[in-house]
Amino acid sequence: QVQLVESGGGSVQPGGSLRLSCTISGYTVGRIGLGWFRQAPGKEREGVAAINKGGVAFYRGGLSGRFTVSQDSVNTLNLQMNRLQPEDTAMYYCAAADRFNGDILAPTYYNYWGQGTQVTVSS
């Protein structure tokens, strides 16, 4: 079955950087959408960044200048996060889709999810 495993989370000071990675196995991912989401306590899960089948990147409004999504290989999804702020604190999840289902930055687009990695930004 398809499995996604996130890594790279941690605790950083405001203004710091982290690089998250997601390893995908059990499915050919080169032809499906891949995305990063985050969820803070008491809030809904929200899309952060995604890459579509054609390799085009999408970002949540206001994040494109600090966050960069990329793939080193067909089985790896990365998220470089720079100039982190306390409001970026959340559990970060990677996700994969095996079919088109509307908005690529909406959780409903995806049918495979990782367990998440915690990102905490505090002074």
Coordinates of C-alpha atoms in Angstrom, one line a residue:
Q1 CA 0.0 0.0 0.0
V2 CA 1.0 3.6 -0.4
Q3 CA 3.0 5.0 2.6
L4 CA 4.2 8.5 3.3
V5 CA 6.7 9.3 6.0
E6 CA 7.6 12.9 7.0
S7 CA 10.9 14.0 8.6
G8 CA 12.8 17.1 9.4
G9 CA 10.5 18.8 11.9
G10 CA 11.8 20.4 15.1
S11 CA 11.9 23.5 17.2
V12 CA 13.5 26.7 15.9
Q13 CA 13.8 30.4 16.8
P14 CA 11.8 33.0 14.8
G15 CA 13.7 33.7 11.6
G16 CA 15.2 30.3 11.5
S17 CA 14.8 27.6 8.8
L18 CA 13.8 24.0 8.4
R19 CA 13.7 21.5 5.6
L20 CA 11.0 18.9 5.6
S21 CA 11.1 15.7 3.6
C22 CA 8.5 13.1 2.7
T23 CA 9.4 9.7 1.5
I24 CA 6.8 8.0 -0.6
S25 CA 6.6 4.2 -1.2
G26 CA 4.2 1.6 -2.5
Y27 CA 2.9 3.6 -5.5
T28 CA 4.2 5.3 -8.6
V29 CA 4.0 8.9 -7.6
G30 CA 5.3 10.6 -10.7
R31 CA 1.9 11.0 -12.2
I32 CA -0.1 12.2 -9.2
G33 CA -0.3 15.4 -7.2
L34 CA 1.8 15.8 -4.0
G35 CA 1.2 18.4 -1.3
W36 CA 2.2 19.7 2.1
F37 CA -0.5 20.7 4.7
R38 CA -0.4 22.0 8.3
Q39 CA -2.7 21.9 11.2
A40 CA -2.4 23.9 14.4
P41 CA -4.3 22.9 17.6
G42 CA -7.9 24.0 17.3
K43 CA -7.7 24.9 13.7
E44 CA -8.6 23.3 10.4
R45 CA -6.0 21.6 8.2
E46 CA -4.7 24.0 5.5
G47 CA -2.8 23.6 2.3
V48 CA 0.8 25.0 2.3
A49 CA 2.3 24.0 -1.0
A50 CA 1.7 21.4 -3.7
I51 CA 3.1 20.1 -7.0
N52 CA 0.8 19.0 -9.8
K53 CA 1.3 16.2 -12.4
G54 CA 3.2 18.6 -14.7
G55 CA 5.7 19.8 -12.0
V56 CA 4.0 23.2 -11.4
A57 CA 4.2 24.4 -7.8
F58 CA 1.3 26.1 -5.9
Y59 CA 1.5 27.9 -2.6
R60 CA -0.9 29.2 0.0
G61 CA -1.2 33.0 -0.3
G62 CA 1.6 34.8 1.5
L63 CA 4.0 31.8 1.7
S64 CA 5.6 31.7 -1.7
G65 CA 8.4 34.1 -0.6
R66 CA 9.4 31.9 2.3
F67 CA 8.5 28.3 1.4
T68 CA 9.7 26.3 -1.5
V69 CA 8.4 22.9 -2.5
S70 CA 10.5 20.6 -4.6
Q71 CA 11.3 17.0 -5.5
D72 CA 14.8 15.5 -5.5
S73 CA 13.3 12.3 -7.0
V74 CA 9.9 10.8 -7.8
N75 CA 9.8 9.3 -4.3
T76 CA 10.7 12.3 -2.3
L77 CA 8.9 15.6 -1.6
N78 CA 10.6 18.5 0.1
L79 CA 9.6 21.7 1.8
Q80 CA 12.2 24.3 2.5
M81 CA 10.9 26.8 5.1
N82 CA 12.8 30.0 5.7
R83 CA 12.2 33.0 8.0
L84 CA 9.9 31.0 10.1
Q85 CA 7.5 32.8 12.4
P86 CA 5.5 31.6 15.5
E87 CA 2.3 31.5 13.3
D88 CA 4.0 28.7 11.3
T89 CA 3.9 26.4 14.3
A90 CA 1.8 23.3 13.4
M91 CA 1.9 19.7 12.6
Y92 CA 3.0 19.4 9.0
Y93 CA 1.7 16.5 6.8
C94 CA 2.5 15.4 3.3
A95 CA -0.1 13.9 1.1
A96 CA -0.5 12.2 -2.3
A97 CA -3.4 12.0 -4.8
D98 CA -4.1 9.3 -7.4
R99 CA -6.7 11.3 -9.3
F100 CA -7.7 14.9 -10.0
N101 CA -10.3 16.1 -7.5
G102 CA -10.6 19.9 -7.7
D103 CA -8.4 22.3 -5.8
I104 CA -4.9 21.0 -5.4
L105 CA -4.5 22.9 -2.1
A106 CA -7.6 21.5 -0.6
P107 CA -7.4 18.4 1.7
T108 CA -10.2 16.8 -0.2
Y109 CA -7.9 16.5 -3.2
Y110 CA -5.8 13.8 -1.5
N111 CA -6.4 10.2 -0.5
Y112 CA -3.0 9.3 1.0
W113 CA -1.5 10.9 4.1
G114 CA 1.5 10.7 6.3
Q115 CA 1.5 10.8 10.1
G116 CA 3.0 14.3 10.3
T117 CA 6.0 16.0 11.7
Q118 CA 5.9 18.8 14.3
V119 CA 7.3 22.3 13.6
T120 CA 7.5 24.6 16.5
V121 CA 8.7 28.2 16.2
S122 CA 9.2 30.1 19.4
S123 CA 11.6 32.4 21.2

